[in-house]
PDB file of C-alpha atoms and ligand atoms in Angstrom:
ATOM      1  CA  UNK A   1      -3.027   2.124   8.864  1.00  0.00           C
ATOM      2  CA  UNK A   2       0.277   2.853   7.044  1.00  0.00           C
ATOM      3  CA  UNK A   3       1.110   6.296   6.794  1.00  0.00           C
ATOM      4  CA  UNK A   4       3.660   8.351   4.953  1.00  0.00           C
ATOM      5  CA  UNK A   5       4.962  11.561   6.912  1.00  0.00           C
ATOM      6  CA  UNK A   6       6.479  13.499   3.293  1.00  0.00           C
ATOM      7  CA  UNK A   7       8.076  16.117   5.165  1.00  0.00           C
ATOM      8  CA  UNK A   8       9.521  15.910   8.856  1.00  0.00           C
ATOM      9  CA  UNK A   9      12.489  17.762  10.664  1.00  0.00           C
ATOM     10  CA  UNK A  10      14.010  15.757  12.829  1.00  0.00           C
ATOM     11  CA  UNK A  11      17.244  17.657  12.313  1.00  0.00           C
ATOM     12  CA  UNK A  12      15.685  20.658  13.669  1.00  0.00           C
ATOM     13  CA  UNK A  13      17.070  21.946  16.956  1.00  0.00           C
ATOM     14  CA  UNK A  14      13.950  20.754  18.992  1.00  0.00           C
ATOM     15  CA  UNK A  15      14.951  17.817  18.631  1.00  0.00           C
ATOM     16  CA  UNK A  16      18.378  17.644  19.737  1.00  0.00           C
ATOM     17  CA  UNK A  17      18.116  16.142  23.217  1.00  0.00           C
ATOM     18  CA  UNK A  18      15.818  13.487  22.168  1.00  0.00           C
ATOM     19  CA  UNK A  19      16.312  12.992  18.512  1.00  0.00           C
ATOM     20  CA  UNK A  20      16.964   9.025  18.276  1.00  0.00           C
ATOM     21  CA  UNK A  21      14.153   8.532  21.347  1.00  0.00           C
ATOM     22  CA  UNK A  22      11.604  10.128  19.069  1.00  0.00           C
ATOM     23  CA  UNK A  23      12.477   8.250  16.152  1.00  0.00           C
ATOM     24  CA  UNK A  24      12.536   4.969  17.961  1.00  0.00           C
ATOM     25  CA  UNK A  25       9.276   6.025  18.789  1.00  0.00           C
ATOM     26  CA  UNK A  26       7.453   6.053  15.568  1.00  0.00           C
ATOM     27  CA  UNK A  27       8.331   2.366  15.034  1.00  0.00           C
ATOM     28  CA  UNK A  28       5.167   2.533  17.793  1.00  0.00           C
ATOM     29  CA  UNK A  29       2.755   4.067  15.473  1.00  0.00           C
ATOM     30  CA  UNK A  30       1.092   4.171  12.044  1.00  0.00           C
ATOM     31  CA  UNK A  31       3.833   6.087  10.779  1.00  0.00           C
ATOM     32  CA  UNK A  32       5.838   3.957   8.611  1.00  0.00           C
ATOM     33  CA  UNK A  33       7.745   5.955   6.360  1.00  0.00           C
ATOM     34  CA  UNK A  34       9.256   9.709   6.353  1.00  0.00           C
ATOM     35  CA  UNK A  35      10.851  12.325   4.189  1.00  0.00           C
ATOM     36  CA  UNK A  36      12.933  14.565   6.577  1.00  0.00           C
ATOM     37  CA  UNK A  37      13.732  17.578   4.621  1.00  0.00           C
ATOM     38  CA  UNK A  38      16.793  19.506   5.071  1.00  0.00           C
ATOM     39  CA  UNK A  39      17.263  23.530   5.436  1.00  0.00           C
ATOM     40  CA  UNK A  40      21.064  24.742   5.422  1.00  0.00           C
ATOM     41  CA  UNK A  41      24.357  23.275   5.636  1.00  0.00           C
ATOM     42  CA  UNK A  42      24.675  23.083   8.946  1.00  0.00           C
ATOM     43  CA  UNK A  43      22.561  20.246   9.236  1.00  0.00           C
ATOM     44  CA  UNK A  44      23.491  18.513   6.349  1.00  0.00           C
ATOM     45  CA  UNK A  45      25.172  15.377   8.199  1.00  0.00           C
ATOM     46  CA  UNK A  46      22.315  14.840  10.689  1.00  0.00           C
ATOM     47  CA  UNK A  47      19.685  14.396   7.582  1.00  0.00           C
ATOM     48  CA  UNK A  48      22.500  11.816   6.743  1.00  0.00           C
ATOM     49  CA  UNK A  49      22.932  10.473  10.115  1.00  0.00           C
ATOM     50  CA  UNK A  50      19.064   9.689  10.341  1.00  0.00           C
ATOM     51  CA  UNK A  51      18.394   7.912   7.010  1.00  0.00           C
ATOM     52  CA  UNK A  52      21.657   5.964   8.035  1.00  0.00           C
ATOM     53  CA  UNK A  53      20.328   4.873  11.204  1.00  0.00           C
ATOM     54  CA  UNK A  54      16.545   4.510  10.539  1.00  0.00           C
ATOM     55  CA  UNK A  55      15.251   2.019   7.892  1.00  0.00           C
ATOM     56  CA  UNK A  56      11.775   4.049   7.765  1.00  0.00           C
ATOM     57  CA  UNK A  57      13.873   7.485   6.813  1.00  0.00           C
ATOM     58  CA  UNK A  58      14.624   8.930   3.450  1.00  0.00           C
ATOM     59  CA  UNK A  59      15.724  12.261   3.248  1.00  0.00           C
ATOM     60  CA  UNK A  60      16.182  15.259   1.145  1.00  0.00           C
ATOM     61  CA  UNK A  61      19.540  17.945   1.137  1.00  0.00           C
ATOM     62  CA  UNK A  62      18.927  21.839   0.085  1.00  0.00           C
ATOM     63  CA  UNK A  63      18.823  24.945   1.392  1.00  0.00           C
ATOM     64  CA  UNK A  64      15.919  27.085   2.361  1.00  0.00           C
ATOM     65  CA  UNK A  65      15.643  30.268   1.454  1.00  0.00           C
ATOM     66  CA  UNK A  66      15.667  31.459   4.748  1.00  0.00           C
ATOM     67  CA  UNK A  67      18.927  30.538   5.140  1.00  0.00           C
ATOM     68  CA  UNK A  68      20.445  31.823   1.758  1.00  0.00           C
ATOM     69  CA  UNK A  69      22.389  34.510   4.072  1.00  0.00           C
ATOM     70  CA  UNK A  70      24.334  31.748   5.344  1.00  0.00           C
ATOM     71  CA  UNK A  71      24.933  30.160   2.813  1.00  0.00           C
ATOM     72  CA  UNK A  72      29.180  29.344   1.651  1.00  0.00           C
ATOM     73  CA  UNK A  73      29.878  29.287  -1.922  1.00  0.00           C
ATOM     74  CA  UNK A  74      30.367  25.753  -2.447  1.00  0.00           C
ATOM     75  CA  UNK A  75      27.542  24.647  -0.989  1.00  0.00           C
ATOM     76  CA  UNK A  76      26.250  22.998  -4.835  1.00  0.00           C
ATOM     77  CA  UNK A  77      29.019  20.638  -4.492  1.00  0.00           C
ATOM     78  CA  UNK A  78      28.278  19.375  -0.981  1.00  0.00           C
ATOM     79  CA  UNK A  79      24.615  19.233  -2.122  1.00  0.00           C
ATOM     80  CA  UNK A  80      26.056  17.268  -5.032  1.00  0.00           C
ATOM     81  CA  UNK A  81      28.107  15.303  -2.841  1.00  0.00           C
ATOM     82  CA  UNK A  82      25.151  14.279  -0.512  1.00  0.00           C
ATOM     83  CA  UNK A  83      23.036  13.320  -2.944  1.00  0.00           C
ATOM     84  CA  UNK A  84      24.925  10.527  -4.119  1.00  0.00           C
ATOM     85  CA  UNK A  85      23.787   8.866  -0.936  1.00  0.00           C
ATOM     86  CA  UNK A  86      20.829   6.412  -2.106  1.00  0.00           C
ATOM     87  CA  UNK A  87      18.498   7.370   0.967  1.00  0.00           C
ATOM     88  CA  UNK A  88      18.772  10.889  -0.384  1.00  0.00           C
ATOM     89  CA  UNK A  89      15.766  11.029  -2.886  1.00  0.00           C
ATOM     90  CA  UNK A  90      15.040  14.871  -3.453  1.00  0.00           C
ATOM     91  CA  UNK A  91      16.720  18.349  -3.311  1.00  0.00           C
ATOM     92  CA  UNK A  92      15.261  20.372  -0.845  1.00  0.00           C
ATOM     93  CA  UNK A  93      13.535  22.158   0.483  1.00  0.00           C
ATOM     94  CA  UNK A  94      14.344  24.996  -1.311  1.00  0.00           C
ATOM     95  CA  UNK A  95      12.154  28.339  -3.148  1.00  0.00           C
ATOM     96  CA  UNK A  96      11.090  31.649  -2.258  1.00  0.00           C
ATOM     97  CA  UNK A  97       9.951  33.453   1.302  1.00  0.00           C
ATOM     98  CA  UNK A  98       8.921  36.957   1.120  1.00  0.00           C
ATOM     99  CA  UNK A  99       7.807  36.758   4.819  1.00  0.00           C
ATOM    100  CA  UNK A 100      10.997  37.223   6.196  1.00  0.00           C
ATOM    101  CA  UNK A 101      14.014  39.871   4.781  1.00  0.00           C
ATOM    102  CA  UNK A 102      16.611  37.577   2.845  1.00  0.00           C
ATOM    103  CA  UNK A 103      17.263  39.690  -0.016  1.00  0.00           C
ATOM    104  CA  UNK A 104      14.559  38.873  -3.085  1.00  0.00           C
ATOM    105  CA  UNK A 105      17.731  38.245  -5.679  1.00  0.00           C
ATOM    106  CA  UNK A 106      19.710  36.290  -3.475  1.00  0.00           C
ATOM    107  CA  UNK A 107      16.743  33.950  -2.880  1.00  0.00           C
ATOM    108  CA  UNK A 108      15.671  33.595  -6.703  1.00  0.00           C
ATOM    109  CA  UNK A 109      19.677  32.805  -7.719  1.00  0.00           C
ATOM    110  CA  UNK A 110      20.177  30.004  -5.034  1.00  0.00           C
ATOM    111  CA  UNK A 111      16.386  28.695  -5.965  1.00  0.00           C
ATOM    112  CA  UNK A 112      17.166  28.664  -9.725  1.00  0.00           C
ATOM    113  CA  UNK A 113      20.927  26.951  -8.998  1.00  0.00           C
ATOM    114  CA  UNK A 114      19.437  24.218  -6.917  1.00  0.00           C
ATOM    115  CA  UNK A 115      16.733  23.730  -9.686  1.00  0.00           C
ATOM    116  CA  UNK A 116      19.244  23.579 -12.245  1.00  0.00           C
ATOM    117  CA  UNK A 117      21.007  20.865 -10.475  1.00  0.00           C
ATOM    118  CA  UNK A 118      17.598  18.553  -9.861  1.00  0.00           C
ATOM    119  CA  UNK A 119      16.940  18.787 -13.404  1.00  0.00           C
ATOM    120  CA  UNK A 120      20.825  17.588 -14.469  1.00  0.00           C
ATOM    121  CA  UNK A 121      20.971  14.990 -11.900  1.00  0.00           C
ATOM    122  CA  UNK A 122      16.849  14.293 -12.717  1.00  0.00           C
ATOM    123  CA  UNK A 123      15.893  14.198  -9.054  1.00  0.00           C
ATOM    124  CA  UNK A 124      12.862  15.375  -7.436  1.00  0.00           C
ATOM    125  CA  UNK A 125      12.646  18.767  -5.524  1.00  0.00           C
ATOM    126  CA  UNK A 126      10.386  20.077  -2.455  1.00  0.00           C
ATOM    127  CA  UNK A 127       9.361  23.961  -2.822  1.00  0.00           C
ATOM    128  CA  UNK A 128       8.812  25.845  -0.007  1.00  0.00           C
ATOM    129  CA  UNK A 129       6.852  29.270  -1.103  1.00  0.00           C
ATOM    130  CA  UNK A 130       5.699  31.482   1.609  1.00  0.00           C
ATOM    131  CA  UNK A 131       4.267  34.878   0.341  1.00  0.00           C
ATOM    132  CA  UNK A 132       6.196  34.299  -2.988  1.00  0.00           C
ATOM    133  CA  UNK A 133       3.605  32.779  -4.998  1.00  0.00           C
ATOM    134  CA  UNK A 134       3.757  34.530  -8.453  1.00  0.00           C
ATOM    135  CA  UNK A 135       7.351  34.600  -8.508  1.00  0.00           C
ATOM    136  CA  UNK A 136       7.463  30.818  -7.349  1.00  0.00           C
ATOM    137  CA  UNK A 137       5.409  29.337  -9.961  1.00  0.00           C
ATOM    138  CA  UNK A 138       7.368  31.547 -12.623  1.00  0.00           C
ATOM    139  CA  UNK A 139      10.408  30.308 -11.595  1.00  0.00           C
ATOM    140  CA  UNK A 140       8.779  26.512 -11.790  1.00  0.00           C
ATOM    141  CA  UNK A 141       7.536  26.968 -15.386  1.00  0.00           C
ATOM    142  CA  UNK A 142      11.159  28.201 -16.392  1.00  0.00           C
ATOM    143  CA  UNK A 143      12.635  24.685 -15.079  1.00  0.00           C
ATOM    144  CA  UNK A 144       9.631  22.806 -15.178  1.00  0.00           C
ATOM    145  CA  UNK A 145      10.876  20.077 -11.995  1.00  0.00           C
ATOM    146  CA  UNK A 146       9.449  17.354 -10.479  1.00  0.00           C
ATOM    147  CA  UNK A 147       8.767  17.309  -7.347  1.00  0.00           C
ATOM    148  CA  UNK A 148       5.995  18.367  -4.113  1.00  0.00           C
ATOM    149  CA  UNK A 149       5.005  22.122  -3.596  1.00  0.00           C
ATOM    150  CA  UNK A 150       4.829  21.778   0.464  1.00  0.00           C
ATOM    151  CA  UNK A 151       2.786  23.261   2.549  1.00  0.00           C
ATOM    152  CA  UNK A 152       0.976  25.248   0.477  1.00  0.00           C
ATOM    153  CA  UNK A 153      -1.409  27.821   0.761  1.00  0.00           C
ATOM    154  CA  UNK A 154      -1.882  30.364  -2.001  1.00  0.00           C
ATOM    155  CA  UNK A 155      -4.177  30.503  -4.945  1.00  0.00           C
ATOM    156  CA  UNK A 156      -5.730  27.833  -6.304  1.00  0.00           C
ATOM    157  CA  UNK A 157      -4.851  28.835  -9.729  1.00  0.00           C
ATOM    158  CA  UNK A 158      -1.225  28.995  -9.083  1.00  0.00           C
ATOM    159  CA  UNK A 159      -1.671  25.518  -7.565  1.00  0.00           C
ATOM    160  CA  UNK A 160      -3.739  24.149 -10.611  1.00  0.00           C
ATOM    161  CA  UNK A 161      -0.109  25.763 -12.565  1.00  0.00           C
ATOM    162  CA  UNK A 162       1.877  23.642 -10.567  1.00  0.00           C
ATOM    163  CA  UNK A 163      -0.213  20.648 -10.963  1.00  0.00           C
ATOM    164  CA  UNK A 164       0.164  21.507 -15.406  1.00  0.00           C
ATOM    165  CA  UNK A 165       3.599  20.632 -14.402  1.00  0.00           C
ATOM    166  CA  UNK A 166       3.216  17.326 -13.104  1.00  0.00           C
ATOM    167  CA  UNK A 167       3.149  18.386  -9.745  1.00  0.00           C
ATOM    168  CA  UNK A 168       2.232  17.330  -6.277  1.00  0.00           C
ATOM    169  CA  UNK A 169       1.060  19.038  -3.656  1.00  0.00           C
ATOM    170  CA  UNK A 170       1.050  18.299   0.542  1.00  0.00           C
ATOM    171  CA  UNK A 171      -0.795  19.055   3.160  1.00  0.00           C
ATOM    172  CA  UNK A 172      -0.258  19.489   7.172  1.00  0.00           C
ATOM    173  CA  UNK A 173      -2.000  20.762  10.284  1.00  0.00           C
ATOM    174  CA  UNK A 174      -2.345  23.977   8.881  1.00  0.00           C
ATOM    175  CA  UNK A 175      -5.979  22.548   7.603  1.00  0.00           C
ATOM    176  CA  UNK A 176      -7.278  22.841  11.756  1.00  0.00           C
ATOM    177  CA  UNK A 177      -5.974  26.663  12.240  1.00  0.00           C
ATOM    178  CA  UNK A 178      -9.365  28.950  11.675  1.00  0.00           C
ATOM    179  CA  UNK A 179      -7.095  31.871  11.489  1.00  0.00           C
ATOM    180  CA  UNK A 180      -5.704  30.656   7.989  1.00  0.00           C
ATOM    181  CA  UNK A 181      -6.827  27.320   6.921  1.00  0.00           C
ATOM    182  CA  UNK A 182      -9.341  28.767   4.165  1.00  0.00           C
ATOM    183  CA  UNK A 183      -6.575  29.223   1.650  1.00  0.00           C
ATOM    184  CA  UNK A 184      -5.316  25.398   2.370  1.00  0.00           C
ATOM    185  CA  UNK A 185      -8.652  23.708   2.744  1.00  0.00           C
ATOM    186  CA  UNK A 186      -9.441  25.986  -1.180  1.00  0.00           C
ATOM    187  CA  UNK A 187      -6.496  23.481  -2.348  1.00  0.00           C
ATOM    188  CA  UNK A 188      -7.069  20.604  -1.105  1.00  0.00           C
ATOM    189  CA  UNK A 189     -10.686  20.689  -2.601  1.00  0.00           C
ATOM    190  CA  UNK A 190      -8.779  21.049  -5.981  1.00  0.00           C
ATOM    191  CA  UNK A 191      -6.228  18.496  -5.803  1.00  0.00           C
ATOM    192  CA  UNK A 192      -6.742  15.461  -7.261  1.00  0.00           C
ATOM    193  CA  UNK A 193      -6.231  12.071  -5.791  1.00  0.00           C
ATOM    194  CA  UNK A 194      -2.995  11.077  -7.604  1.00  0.00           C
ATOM    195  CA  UNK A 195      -1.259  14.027  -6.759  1.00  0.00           C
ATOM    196  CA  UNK A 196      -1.657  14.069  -2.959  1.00  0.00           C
ATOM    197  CA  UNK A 197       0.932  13.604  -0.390  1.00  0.00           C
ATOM    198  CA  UNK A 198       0.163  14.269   3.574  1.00  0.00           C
ATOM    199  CA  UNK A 199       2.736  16.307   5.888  1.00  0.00           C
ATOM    200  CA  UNK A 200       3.603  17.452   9.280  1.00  0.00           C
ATOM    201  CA  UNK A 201       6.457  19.785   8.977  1.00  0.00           C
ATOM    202  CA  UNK A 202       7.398  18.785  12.066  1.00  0.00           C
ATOM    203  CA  UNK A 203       8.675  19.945  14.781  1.00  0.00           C
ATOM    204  CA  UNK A 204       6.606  23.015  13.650  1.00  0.00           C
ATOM    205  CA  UNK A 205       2.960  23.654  13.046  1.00  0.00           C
ATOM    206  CA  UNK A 206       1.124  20.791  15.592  1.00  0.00           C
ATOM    207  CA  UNK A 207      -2.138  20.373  15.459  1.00  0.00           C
ATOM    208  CA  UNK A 208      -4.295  23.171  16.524  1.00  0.00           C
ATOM    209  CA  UNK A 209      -5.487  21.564  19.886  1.00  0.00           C
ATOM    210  CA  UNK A 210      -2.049  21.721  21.326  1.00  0.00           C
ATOM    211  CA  UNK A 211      -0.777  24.599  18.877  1.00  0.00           C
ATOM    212  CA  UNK A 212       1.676  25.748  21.495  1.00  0.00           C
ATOM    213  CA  UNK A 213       3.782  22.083  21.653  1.00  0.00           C
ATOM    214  CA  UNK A 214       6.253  20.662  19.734  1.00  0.00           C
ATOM    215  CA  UNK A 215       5.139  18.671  16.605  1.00  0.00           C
ATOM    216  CA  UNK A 216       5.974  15.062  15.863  1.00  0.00           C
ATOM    217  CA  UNK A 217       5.661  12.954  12.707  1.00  0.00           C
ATOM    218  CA  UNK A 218       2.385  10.701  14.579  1.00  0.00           C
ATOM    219  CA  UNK A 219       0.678  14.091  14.165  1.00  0.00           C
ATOM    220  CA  UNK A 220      -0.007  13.403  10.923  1.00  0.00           C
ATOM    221  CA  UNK A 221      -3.063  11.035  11.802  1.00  0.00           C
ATOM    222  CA  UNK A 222      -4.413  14.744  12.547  1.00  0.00           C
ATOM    223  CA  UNK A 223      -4.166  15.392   8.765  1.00  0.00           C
ATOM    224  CA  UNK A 224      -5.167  12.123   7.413  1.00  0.00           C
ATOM    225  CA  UNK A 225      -8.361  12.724   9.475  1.00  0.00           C
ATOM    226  CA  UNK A 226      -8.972  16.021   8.256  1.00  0.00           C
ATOM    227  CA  UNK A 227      -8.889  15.415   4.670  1.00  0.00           C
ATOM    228  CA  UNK A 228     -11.190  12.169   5.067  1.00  0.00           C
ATOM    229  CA  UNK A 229     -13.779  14.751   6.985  1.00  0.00           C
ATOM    230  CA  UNK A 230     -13.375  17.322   4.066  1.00  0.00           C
ATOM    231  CA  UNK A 231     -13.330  15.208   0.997  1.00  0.00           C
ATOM    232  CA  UNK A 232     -15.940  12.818   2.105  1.00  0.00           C
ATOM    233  CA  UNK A 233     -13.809   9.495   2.091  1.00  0.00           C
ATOM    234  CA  UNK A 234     -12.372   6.414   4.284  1.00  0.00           C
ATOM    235  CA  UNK A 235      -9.068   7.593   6.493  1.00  0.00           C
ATOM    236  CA  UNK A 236      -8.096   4.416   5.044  1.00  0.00           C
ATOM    237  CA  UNK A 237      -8.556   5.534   1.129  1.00  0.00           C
ATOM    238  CA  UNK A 238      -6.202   8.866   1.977  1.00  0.00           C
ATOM    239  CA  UNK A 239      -3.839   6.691   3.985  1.00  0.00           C
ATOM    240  CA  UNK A 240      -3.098   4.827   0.958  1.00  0.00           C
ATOM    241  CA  UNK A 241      -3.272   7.231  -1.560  1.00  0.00           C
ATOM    242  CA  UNK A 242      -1.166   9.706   0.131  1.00  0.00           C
ATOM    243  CA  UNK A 243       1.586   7.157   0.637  1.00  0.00           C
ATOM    244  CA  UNK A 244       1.534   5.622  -3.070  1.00  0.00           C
ATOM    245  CA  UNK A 245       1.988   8.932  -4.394  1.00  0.00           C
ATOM    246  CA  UNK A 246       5.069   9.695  -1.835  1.00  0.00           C
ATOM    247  CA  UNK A 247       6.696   6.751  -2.920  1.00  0.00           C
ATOM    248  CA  UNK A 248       6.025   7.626  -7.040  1.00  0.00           C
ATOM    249  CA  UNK A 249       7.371  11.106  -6.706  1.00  0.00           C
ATOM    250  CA  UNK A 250      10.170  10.525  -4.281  1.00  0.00           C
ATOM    251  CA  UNK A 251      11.180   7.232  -6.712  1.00  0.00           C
ATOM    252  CA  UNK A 252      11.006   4.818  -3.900  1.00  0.00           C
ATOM    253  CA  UNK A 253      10.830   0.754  -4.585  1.00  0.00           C
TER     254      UNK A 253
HETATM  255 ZN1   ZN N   1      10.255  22.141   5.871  1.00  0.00          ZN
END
């Protein structure tokens, strides 16, 4: 089985003392391509580091708006500078999270500015929305991007918004937590089969079995499984699926 993991952090902190072991690793499983998606500045030259060294590895460069605080002033132009790189195939992840206290303005500008810059350098974009998801899908229509709404678990409606726009949608472990996987199973009922992409978010939310360990792309097999069980189909048929539409939306040949 060939799977596509369309949103990984390997340049998370958890991985520090083992980064390039775990990597290596994957080579081992049916993981055969990833999207590791980038937060803040800081890490901006590990996302680099890993699509340099890894042939399976593409890569995204944004900020999240968790870490709009700490964000410097120039940081369009070192987006803009990153991006040239041709492993770099999306801006992100970037959007709106009213969980936690980043100022609501602050978030919306540096959301619209990175946006603006996907839609003049016509890449694709990967939206994180946590809590946000009015604002979110307002702020979407205004640009109208391409691009993967990750993780998601709000309304269907908004979702069936998102999808008016040409968008996709992916989906992680969050589909085995009973405390909160009504909202995401609701969506993936509703999403149709071209628009698809599979997830782990990794090294975050594991499958619920081992909830309290660190999360690694193989998890995703977790997923795959899930939405075959759910929707009634091969493993197989959302294998493939899931990793033709990563490679449409992220432009890869
Ligand atoms: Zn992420």
């Amino acid at each position: 089985m060939k799977l596509f993991d369309s949103h990984v952090h390997y340049e998370d902190a958890q991985f520090n003392q083992d980064r390039i072991e775990r990597l290596n690793h994957l080579k081992e499983t049916d993981v055969k391509m990833v999207l590791n998606c980038c937060s803040d500045v800081e890490v901006f030259d590990t996302v680099l580091n890993i699509v340099d060294q890894f042939d399976f590895a593409y890569g995204s460069i944004g900020i999240h708006p968790h870490w709009t605080l700490e964000t410097p002033d120039d940081y369009l132009d070192r987006i803009r500078e990153c991006v040239k790189h041709p492993k770099i195939v999306a801006i992100g992840e970037m959007g709106l999270d009213y969980f936690w206290n980043e100022p609501k303005e602050l978030q919306k500008r540096i959301f619209r500015e990175q946006l603006s810059l996907a839609k003049e350098l016509n890449m694709p974009v990967i939206i994180h929305d946590r809590d946000a998801h009015e604002d979110t899908i307002e702020i979407l229509e205004e640009f109208k991007p391409k691009g993967v709404l990750h993780r998601y678990s709000g309304p269907v409606e908004i979702l069936e918004r998102a999808f008016d726009l040409g968008m996709y949608v992916s989906f992680n472990n969050d589909l085995s937590y009973p405390e909160w996987n009504e909202a995401p199973i609701a969506c993936l009922m509703a999403t149709p089969w071209d628009r698809l992409l599979i997830e782990t978010d990794c090294p975050y939310a594991a499958p619920y079995k081992r909830k309290e360990e660190r999360c690694e792309a193989e998890d995703v097999r977790n997923v795959v499984k899930m939405i075959a069980e759910l929707r009634g189909v091969s493993e197989e048929f959302v294998a493939q699926k899931s990793y033709e539409n990563a490679l449409r939306v992220y432009e890869i040949k």
